[in-house]
XYZ file of C-alpha atoms in Angstrom:
485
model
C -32.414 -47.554 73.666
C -32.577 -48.439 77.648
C -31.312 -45.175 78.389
C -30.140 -46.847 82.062
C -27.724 -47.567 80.561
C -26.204 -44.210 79.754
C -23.924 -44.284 83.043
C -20.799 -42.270 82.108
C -18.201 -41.450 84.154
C -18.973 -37.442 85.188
C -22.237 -37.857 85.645
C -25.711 -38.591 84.797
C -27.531 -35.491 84.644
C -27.432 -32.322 83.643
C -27.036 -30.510 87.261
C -24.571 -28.292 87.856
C -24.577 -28.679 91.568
C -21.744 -25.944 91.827
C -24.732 -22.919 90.442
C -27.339 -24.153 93.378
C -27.416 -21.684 96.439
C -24.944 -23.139 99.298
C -24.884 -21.316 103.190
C -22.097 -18.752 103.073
C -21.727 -20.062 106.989
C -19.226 -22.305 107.549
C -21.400 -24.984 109.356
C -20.772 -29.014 108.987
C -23.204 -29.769 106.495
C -21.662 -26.982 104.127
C -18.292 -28.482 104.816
C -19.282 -31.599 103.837
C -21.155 -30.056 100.637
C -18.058 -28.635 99.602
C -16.660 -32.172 100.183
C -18.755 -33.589 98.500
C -18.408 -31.238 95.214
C -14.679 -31.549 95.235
C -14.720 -35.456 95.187
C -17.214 -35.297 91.965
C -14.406 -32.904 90.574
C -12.159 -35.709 91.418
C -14.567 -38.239 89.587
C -15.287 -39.996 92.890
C -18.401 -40.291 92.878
C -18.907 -42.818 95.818
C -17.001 -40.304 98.145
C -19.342 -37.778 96.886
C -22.592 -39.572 97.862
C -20.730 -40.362 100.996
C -20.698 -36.941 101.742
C -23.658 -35.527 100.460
C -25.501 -37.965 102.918
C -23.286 -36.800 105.720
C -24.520 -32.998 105.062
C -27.884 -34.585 104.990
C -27.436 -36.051 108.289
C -26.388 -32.381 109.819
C -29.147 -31.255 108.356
C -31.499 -33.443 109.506
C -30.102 -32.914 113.315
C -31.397 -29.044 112.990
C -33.329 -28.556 109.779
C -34.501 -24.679 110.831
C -30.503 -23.765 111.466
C -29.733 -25.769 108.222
C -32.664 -25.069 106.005
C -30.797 -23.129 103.266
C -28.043 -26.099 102.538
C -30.925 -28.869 102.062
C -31.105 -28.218 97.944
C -27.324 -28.065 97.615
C -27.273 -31.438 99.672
C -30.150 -33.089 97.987
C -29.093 -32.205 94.878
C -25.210 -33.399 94.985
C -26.610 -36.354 96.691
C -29.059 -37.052 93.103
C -25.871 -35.814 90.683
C -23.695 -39.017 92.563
C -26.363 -41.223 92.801
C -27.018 -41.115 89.359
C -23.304 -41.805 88.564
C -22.684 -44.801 90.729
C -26.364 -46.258 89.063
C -28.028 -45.967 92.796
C -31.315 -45.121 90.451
C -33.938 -45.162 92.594
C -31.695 -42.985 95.397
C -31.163 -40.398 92.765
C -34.705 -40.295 91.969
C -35.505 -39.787 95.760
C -32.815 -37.239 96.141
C -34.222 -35.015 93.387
C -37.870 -35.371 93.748
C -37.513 -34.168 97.233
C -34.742 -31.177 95.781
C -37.792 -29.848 93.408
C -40.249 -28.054 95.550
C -37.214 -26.483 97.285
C -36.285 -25.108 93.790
C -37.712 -21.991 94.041
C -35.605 -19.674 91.747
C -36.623 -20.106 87.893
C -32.858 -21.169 87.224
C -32.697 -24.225 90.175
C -36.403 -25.186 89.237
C -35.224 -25.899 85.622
C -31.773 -27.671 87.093
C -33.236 -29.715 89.152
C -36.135 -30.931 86.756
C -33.725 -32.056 84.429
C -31.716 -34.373 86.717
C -35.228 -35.384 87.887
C -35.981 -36.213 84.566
C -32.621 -38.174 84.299
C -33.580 -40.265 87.601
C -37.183 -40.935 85.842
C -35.696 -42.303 82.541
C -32.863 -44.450 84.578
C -36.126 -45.669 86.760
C -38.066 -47.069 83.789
C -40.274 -43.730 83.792
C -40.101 -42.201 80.653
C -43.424 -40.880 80.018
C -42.980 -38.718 83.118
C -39.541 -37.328 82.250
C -40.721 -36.383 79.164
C -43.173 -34.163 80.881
C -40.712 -32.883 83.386
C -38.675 -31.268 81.057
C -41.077 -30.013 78.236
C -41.121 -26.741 79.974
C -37.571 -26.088 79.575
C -37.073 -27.203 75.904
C -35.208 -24.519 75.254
C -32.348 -24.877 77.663
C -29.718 -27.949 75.500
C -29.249 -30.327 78.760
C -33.486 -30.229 79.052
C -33.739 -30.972 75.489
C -31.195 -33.611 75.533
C -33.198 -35.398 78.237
C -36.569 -35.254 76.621
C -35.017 -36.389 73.463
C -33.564 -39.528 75.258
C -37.136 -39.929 76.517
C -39.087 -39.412 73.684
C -36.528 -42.080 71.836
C -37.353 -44.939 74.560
C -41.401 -44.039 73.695
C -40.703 -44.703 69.686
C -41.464 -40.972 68.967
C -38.301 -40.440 67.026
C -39.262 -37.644 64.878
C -40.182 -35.957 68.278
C -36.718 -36.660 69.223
C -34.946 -35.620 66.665
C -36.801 -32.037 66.817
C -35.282 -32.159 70.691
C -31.774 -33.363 69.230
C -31.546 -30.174 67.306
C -32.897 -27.869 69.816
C -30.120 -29.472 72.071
C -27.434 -28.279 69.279
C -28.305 -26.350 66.236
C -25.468 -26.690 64.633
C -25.023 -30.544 64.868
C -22.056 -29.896 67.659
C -23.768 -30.108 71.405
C -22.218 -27.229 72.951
C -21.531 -28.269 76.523
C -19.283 -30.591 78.856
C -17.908 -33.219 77.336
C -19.986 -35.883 79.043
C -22.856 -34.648 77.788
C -21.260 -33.977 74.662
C -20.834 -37.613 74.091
C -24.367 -38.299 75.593
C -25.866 -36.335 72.861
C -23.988 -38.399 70.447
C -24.902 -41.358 72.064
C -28.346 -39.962 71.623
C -28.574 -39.190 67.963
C -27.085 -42.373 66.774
C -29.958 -44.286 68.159
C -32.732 -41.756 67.165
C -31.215 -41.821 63.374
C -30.627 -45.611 63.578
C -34.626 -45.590 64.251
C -35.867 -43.567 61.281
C -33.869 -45.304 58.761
C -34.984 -47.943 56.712
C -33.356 -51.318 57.057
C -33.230 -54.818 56.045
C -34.057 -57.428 59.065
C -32.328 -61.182 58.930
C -33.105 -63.606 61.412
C -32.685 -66.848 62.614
C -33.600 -69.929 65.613
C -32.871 -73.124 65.986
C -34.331 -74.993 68.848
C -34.075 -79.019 69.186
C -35.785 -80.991 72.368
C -35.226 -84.731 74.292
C -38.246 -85.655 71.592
C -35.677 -84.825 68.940
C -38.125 -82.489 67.361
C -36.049 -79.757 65.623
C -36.998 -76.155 64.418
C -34.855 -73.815 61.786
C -36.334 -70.795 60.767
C -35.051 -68.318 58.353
C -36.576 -65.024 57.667
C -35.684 -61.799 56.419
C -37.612 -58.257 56.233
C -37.427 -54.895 54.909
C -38.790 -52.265 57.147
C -39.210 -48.602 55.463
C -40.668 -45.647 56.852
C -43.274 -43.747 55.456
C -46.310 -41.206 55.961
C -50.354 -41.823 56.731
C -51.266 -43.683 59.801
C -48.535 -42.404 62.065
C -48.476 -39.148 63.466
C -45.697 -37.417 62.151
C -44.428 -35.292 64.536
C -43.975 -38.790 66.633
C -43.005 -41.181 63.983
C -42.854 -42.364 60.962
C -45.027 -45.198 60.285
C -42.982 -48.654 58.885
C -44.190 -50.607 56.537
C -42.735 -54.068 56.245
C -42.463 -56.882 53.857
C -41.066 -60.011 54.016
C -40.397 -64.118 53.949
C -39.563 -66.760 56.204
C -38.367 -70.512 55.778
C -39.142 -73.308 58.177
C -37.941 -76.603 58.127
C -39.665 -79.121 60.834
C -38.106 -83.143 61.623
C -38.624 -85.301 64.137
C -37.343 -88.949 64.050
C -40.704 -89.633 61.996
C -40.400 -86.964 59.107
C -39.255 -83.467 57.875
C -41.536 -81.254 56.204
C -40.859 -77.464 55.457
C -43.203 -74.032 55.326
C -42.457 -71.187 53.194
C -44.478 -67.354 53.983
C -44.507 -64.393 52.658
C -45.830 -61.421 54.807
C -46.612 -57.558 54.529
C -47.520 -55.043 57.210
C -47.016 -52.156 59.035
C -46.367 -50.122 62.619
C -47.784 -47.277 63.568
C -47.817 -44.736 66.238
C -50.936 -42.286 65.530
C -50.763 -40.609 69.244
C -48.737 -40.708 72.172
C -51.238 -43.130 73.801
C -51.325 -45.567 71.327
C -48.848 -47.587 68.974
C -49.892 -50.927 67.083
C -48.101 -53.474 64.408
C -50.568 -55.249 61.729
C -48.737 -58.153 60.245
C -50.320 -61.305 57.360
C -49.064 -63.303 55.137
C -49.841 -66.568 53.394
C -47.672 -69.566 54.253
C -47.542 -72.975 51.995
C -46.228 -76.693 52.935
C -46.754 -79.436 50.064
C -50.401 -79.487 49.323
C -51.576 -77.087 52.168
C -52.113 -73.240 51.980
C -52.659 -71.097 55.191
C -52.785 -67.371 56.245
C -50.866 -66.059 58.852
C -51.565 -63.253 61.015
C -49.638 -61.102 63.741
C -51.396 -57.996 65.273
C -50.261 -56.088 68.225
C -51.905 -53.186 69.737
C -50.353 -51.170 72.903
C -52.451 -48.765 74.764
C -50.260 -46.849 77.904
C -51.412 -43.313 78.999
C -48.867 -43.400 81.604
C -45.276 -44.832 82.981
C -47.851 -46.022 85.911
C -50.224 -48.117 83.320
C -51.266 -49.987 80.636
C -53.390 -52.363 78.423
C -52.335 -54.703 75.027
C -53.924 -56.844 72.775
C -52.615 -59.032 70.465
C -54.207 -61.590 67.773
C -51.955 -64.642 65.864
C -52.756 -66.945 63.786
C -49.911 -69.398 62.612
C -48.888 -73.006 62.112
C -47.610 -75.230 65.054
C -44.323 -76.425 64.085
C -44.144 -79.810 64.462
C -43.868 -82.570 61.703
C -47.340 -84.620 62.926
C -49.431 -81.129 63.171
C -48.194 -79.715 60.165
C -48.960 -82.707 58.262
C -52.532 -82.688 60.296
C -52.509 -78.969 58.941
C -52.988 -77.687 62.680
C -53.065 -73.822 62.831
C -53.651 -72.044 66.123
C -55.815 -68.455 66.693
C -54.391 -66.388 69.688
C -56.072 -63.675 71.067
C -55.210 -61.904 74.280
C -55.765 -59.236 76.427
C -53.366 -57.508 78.982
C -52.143 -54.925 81.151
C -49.736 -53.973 83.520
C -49.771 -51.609 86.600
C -46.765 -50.079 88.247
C -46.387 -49.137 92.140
C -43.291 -46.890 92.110
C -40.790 -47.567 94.244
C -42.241 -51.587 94.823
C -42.860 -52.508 91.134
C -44.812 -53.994 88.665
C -47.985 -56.275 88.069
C -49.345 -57.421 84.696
C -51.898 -60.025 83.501
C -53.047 -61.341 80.122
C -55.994 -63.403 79.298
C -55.395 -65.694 76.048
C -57.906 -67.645 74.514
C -56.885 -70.057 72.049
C -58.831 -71.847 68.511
C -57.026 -74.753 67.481
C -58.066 -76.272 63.662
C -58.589 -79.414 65.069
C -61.622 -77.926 67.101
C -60.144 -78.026 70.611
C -60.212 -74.715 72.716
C -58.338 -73.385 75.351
C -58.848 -70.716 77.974
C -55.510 -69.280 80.230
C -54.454 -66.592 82.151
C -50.168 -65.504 82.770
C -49.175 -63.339 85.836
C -45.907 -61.653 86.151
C -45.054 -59.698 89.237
C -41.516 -58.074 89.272
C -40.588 -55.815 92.228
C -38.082 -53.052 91.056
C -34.677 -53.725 90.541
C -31.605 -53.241 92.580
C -28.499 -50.991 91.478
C -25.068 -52.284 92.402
C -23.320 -49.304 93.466
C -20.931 -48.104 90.795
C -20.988 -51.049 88.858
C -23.299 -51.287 85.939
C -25.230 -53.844 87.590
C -28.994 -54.492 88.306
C -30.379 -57.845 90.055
C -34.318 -58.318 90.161
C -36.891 -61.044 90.647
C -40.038 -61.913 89.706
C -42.746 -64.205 89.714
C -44.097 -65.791 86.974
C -47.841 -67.899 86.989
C -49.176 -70.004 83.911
C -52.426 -71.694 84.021
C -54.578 -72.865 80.753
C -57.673 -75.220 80.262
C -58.106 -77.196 76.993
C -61.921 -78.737 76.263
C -60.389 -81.495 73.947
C -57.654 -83.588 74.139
C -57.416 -85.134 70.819
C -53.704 -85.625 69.083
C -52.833 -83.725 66.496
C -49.271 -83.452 66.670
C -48.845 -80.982 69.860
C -48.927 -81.692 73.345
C -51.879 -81.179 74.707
C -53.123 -81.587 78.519
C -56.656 -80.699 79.715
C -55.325 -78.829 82.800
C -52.168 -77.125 82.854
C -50.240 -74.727 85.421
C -46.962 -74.089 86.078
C -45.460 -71.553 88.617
C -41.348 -70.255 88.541
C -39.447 -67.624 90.504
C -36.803 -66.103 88.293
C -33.819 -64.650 89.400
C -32.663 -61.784 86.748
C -29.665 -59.832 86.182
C -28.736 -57.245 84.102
C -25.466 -55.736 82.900
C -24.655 -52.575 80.459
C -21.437 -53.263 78.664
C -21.752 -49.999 77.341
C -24.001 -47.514 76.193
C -24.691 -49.571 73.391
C -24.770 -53.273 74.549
C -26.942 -55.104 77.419
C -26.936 -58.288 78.567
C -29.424 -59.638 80.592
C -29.887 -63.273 82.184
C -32.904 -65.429 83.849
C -33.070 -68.193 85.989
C -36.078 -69.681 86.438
C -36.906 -72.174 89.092
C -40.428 -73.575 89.802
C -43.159 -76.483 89.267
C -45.422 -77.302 86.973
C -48.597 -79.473 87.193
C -49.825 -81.334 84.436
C -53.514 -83.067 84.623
C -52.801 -83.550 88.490
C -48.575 -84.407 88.159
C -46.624 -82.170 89.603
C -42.960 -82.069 88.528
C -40.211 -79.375 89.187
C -38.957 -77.612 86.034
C -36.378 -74.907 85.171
C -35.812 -71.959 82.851
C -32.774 -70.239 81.647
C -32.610 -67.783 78.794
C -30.981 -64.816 78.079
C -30.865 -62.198 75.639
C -27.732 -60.213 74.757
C -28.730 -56.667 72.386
C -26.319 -53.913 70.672
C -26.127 -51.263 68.665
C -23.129 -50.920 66.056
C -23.754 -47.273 64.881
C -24.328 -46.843 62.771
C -23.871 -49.872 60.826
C -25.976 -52.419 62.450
C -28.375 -53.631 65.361
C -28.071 -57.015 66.630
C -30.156 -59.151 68.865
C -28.907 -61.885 70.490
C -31.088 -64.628 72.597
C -30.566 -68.505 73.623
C -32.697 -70.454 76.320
C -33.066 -74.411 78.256
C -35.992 -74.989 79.433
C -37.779 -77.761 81.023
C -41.045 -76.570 80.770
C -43.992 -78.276 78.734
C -44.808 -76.193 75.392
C -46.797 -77.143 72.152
C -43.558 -79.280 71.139
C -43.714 -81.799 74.086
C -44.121 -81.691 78.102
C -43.936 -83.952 81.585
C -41.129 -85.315 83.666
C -37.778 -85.414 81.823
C -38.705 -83.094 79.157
C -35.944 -80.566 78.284
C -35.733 -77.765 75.089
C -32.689 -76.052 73.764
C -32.399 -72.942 71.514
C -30.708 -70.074 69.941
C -31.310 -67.401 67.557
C -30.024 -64.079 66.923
C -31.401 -61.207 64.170
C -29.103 -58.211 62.533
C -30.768 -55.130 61.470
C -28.564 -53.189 58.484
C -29.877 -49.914 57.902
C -29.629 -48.904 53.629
């Protein structure tokens, strides 16, 4: 759940500006606090944050005369902010409010709208912190479940969902009523077992076509997790390929088994095999996943693969490739985030490769009281093969490619997201450089508490294993439903 995208119309946190201390004088900036109050009464938020800033202006003019209205202001100013989406204003707003928060009652207030700007800002980590003190006040507990939910510790947050409201009925406004419902329908959704189906189809100018069919059943159990974070989920499943090209068709048929895990709030890894047939060839597959992140600021993944390349000349070459990478990302708050993998790849066919992918992605940008966020970010590709035999994949010696993408995201709902990138960039392939683009976009829901669905469908004209070079394009589509039994 991208709790972001919890936006409802009253509010975003649990402040209740109207219990902060205000000035009893009657000087501008507690005017325009008053203002401001009465326009979030009116649900206008934008007219609040108007005048919230305006008291924050006064204050700023004589902050010894105005000392005692800064919380009141700063506070309003987080409550609107985090209404209209302005994420990263709210956050400001609030983290400033705390060390004024002085009484017991405003500390705990304002920590959980801080907490509220974290999660909204990607941080979840630290808004789980912010509020463990207060677990035992419903709006804190709300929050940290929310948190704790984004961080896969589900058990954890349905401990918090019924600290929030013992009886099952959240006892509170009605915004935060439906918040908390919001809430538990995702965290039950999570510990259920379900049945996973999938599908892709992707076709390129080469006229080599993918279809792949696969369905899972993921059930949670004990060992391996820690279970006052989650349950661990074992999985088992198949998956149906069928490969053409204007030359052949040929199709693969695997059965895997596995499981995730989540033995400490540090760590949280997926071990996935199988064995795969196609005519007269036999192959294991593997899929393993390990995520290592201490903080919101930090953190380091590895990954090892081991599959097929699906085209009709490798498969009948019986070409598997053996991925292993290594990762992490770093996060500068308020500018945004840096991560790099290393990926070394063992082809059957005895060629190696050696690459490195950059992404840098600044943080994104709120569009006022629309649901809205716009971001960029860089993206960097470079690999190295030592062989360049063929085998049925493309295959340069020296490859790099380099895209800006444009992004935007939109929350339909509390439920649904879509987001959208458009990639624009070159790519250089044994010394030929040729522009290419990218466009993909993913669309994800939840239908509580019936289903999950995952929508995603891309053009691209980059080189892949499939094909590459001037004039190359690739379309595709997929989508996967998760039904919970």
């Amino acid at each position: 759940m991208k709790s972001g995208s919890l936006a409802l119309a009253g509010g975003l946190c649990a402040l209740a500006v109207s219990q902060l201390a205000l000035a009893e004088h009657d000087t501008t900036p507690a005017r325009d606090i008053r203002a401001g109050r009465l326009a979030l009464q009116q649900n206008h938020p934008q007219a609040a944050l108007n005048a919230f800033n305006s008291a924050l202006e006064g204050i700023q003019m004589a902050p010894e005369r105005y000392s005692s209205d800064l919380l009141a202001a700063l506070s309003g100013k987080g409550y609107a902010a985090l209404w209209l989406g302005n994420d990263h204003q709210a956050y400001s707003a609030y983290a400033r409010a705390l060390p004024l928060a002085r009484k017991p009652k405003d500390r705990k207030v304002v920590s959980t709208g801080l907490a509220r700007a974290l999660i909204a800002n990607g941080r979840p980590i630290a808004a789980y912190n912010q509020v463990k003190p207060y677990l035992q006040d419903a709006p804190a507990a709300l929050q940290s479940a929310i948190a704790a939910n984004l961080l896969n510790w589900n058990n954890t947050a349905a401990q918090d969902l019924a600290s929030a409201a013992p009886t099952g009925v959240y006892e509170g406004p009605d915004w935060q009523a439906r918040l908390f419902r919001i809430t538990r329908n995702y965290v039950d959704f999570a510990l259920r077992p379900k049945l996973r189906l999938g599908f892709h189809y992707s076709s390129d100018s080469d006229s080599n076509i993918n279809q792949v069919y696969s369905a899972d059943a993921l059930w949670p159990g004990q060992w391996l997790s820690a279970a006052k974070l989650n349950p661990t989920f074992w999985q088992a499943g198949l998956q149906q390929t069928q490969v053409s090209d204007p030359t052949g068709q040929v199709g693969l048929s695997a059965i895997r088994a596995g499981w995730t895990a989540v033995p400490n709030r540090n760590w949280q890894y997926t071990v996935l095999g199988g064995l795969g047939t196609s005519r007269n060839w036999t192959y294991a597959t593997v899929h393993a996943l390990a995520l290592y992140q201490p903080s919101d600021s930090w953190g380091l993944d590895a990954s090892a693969d081991r599959e097929p390349i699906r085209t009709y000349a490798a498969v009948q070459n019986h070409i598997l490739v053996n991925t292993l990478s290594f990762g992490g990302f770093g996060r500068l708050r308020d500018i945004g985030t840096l991560s790099a993998t290393y990926f070394h790849q063992s082809f059957s066919d005895n060629n190696q490769r050696n690459g490195l992918v950059i992404r840098a992605t600044p943080e994104f940008l709120s569009l006022g009281r629309w649901p809205i966020s716009l971001g960029v970010q860089g993206y960097y590709r470079q690999y190295h093969s030592s062989t360049v035999p063929y085998s049925g994949y493309f295959n340069p010696r020296n490859y790099r490619e380099a895209l800006g993408y444009l992004i935007y995201v939109q929350k339909f709902s509390p439920y649904w997201t879509l987001r959208f990138y458009s990639g624009f960039g070159s790519q250089t392939i044994d010394g030929a450089t040729s522009g290419v683009q990218d466009y993909f976009g993913t669309l994800t829901g939840l239908i509580a508490p019936y289903c999950a669905i995952s929508l995603t469908g891309g053009y691209s004209t980059i080189a892949n294993a499939y094909g590459g070079g001037p004039g190359y394009h690739r379309s595709y589509f997929g989508g996967e439903i998760s039904i919970p039994f």
